[in-house]
XYZ file of C-alpha atoms in Angstrom:
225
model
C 211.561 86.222 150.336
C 209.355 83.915 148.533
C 210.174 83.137 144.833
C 207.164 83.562 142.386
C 207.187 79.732 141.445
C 206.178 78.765 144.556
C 203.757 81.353 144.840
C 202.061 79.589 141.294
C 202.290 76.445 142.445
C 200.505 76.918 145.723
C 197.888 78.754 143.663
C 197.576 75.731 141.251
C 197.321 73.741 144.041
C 194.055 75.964 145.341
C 192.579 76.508 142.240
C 192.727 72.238 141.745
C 191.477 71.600 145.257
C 188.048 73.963 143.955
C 187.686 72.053 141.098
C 188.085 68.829 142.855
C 185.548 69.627 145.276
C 183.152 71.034 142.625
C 183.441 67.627 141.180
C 182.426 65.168 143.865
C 179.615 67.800 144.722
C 178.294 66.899 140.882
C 178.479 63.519 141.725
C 176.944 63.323 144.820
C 173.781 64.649 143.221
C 173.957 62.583 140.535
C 174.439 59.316 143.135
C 171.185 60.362 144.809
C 169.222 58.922 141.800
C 170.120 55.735 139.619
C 172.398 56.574 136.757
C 169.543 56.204 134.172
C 167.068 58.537 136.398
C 169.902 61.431 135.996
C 170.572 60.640 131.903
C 166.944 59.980 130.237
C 164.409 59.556 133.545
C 163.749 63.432 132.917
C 162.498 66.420 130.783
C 162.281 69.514 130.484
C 158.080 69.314 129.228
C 155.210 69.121 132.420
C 153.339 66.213 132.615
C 150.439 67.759 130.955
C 149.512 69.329 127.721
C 146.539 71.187 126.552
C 146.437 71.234 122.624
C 144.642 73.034 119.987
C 145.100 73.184 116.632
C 143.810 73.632 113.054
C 144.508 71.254 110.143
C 143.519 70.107 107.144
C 141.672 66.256 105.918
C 142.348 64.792 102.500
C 139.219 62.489 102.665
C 139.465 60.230 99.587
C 142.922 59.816 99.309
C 143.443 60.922 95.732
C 146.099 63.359 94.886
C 144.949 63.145 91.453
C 141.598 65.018 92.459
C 142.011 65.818 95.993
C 138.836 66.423 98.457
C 139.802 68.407 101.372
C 138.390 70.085 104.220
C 139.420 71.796 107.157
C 138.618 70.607 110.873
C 139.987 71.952 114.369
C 141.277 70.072 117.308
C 141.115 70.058 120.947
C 143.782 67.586 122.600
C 144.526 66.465 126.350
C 147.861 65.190 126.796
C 149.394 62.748 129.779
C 152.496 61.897 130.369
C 153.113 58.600 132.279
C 156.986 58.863 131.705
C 159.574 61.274 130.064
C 159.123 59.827 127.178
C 155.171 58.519 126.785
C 151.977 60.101 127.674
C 148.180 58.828 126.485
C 145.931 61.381 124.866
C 142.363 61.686 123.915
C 141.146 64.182 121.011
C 138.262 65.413 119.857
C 137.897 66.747 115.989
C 135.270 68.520 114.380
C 135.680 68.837 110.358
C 132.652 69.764 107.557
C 131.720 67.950 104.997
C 130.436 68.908 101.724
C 128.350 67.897 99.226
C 127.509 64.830 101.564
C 123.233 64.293 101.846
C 123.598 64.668 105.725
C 120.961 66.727 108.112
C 123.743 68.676 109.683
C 126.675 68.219 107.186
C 129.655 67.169 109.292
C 131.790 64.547 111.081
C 133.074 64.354 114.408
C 136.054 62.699 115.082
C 137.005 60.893 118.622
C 140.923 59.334 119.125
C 142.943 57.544 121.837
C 146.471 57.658 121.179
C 149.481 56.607 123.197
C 152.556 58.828 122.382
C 156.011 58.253 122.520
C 158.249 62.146 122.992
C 161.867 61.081 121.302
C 164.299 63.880 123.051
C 162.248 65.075 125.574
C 164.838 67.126 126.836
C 165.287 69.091 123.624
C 163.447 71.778 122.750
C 163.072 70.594 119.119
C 161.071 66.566 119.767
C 159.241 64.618 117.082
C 157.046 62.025 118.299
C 154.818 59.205 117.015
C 151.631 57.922 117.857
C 149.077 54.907 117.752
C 145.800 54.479 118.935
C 142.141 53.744 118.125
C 139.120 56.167 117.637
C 135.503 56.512 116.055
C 134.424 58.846 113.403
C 130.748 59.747 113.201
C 128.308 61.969 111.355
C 127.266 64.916 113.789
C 123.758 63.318 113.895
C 125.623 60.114 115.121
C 123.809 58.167 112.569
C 126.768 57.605 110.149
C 129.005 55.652 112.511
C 132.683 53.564 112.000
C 135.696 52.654 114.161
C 138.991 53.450 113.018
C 142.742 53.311 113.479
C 144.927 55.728 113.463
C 148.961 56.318 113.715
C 151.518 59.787 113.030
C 154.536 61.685 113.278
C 155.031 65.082 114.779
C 157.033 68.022 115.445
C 156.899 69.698 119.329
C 159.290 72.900 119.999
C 159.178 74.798 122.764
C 159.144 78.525 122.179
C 158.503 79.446 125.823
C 159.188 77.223 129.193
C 155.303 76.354 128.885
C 154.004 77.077 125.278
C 155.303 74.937 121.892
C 153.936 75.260 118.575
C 153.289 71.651 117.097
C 152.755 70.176 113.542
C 151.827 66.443 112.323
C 150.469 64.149 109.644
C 148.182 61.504 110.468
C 146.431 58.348 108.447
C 143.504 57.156 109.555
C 142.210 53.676 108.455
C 138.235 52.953 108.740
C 136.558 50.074 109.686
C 133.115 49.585 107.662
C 131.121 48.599 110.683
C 127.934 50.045 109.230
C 127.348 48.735 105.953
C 126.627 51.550 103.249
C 128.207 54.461 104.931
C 128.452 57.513 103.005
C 131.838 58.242 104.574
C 133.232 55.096 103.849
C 131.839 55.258 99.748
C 134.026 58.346 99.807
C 136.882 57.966 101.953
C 137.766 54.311 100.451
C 138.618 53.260 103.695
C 141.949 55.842 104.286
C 142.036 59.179 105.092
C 144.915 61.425 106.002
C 145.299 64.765 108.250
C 147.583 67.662 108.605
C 147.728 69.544 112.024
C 149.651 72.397 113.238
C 148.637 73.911 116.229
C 150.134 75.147 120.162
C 150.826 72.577 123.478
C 150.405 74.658 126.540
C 152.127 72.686 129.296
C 150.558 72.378 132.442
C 152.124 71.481 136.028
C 154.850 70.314 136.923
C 158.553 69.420 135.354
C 158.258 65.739 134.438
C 161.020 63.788 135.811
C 161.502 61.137 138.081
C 161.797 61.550 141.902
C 165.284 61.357 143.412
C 165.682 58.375 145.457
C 168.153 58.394 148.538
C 171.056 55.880 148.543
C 170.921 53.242 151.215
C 173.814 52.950 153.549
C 175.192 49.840 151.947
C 173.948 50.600 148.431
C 176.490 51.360 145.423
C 176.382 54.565 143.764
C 177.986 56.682 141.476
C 180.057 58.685 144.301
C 180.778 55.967 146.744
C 182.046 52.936 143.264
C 184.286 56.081 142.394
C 185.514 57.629 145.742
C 188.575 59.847 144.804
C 192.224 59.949 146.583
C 191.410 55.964 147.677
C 193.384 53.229 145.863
């Protein structure tokens, strides 16, 4: 008759064999791409967003006696890596009580953007880049600079609702712009608005081992001394 401890221990000794072989299986998969391709080479965003989004400009920069208007947003988004994609926006805000023919500014930006956790749901990111800001007739014209910090959380595997503050700083290329009498050189922006993600998962392509290359699986082989 068989006793019941050796019964358990030759089920002990199945149940560690599975979860020894479940183990090497992990890292085989991770030793088919470098060990920095499997930890931050990856995300769970697509490679491209579409943006749009409605915000808010404090034009001269005075909380004292604040001038704001409201402008909307339509983004393109490009991601190079995980973590940084380039983007190009277009704004289109009103202006008031400004002596203009069509009464409004139009707003051009290139931005490069860095993503922090791009495999989180919850990200912020920060951007820099360069733009121009012009009067719709295009007669009012300066070059700017512009940098922020942002929110991005996915709410579906493709849609995330986004939010950021921006400063722009204006260059007085053309002397005696109305904009620039107003705006003091600084203006700031507050956007919230939805990324639809477009195409596909952005990660890096796996890369097969050579014979005679190290990885994970074969620096770590298990049961060899």
């Amino acid at each position: 008759m068989i006793k019941p401890t050796i019964v358990k221990h030759v089920l002990l000794n199945v149940m560690l064999l599975f979860s020894i072989q479940s183990f090497t299986q992990e890292l085989t998969d991770i030793g088919d791409n470098p060990v920095s391709d499997s930890v931050s080479n990856s995300s769970i965003r697509t490679k491209n967003i579409i943006m749009v989004g409605v915000g808010s400009t404090l034009l001269n920069g005075k909380l004292s006696s604040p001038d704001y208007e409201n402008f909307i947003q339509l983004q393109l988004k490009r991601f190079i890596s995980p973590n940084f994609n380039v983007n190009g926006n277009l704004k289109k805000f009103d202006i008031k009580n400004y002596d203009f023919h069509t009464n409004g500014f139009l707003s051009g930006d290139l931005n490069i953007e860095w993503y922090v956790c791009p495999n989180n749901k919850l990200t912020p990111y920060t951007y820099l880049g360069v733009g121009l800001l012009t009067s719709n007739n295009f007669e009012d014209q300066n070059y700017k600079v512009q940098g922020g910090l942002g929110l991005d959380y996915l709410i579906t595997d493709n849609i995330a609702v986004t939010g950021s503050i921006e400063a722009n700083y204006i260059y007085d290329e053309q002397k005696g712009s109305q904009l620039m009498q107003e705006a003091d050189h600084l203006y700031f922006n507050a956007l919230i608005g939805l990324h639809f993600y477009v195409g596909n998962i952005n990660k890096q392509p796996k890369r097969k081992i050579k014979k005679n290359e190290t990885s994970v699986i074969n620096s770590n082989l298990i049961g060899v001394n």
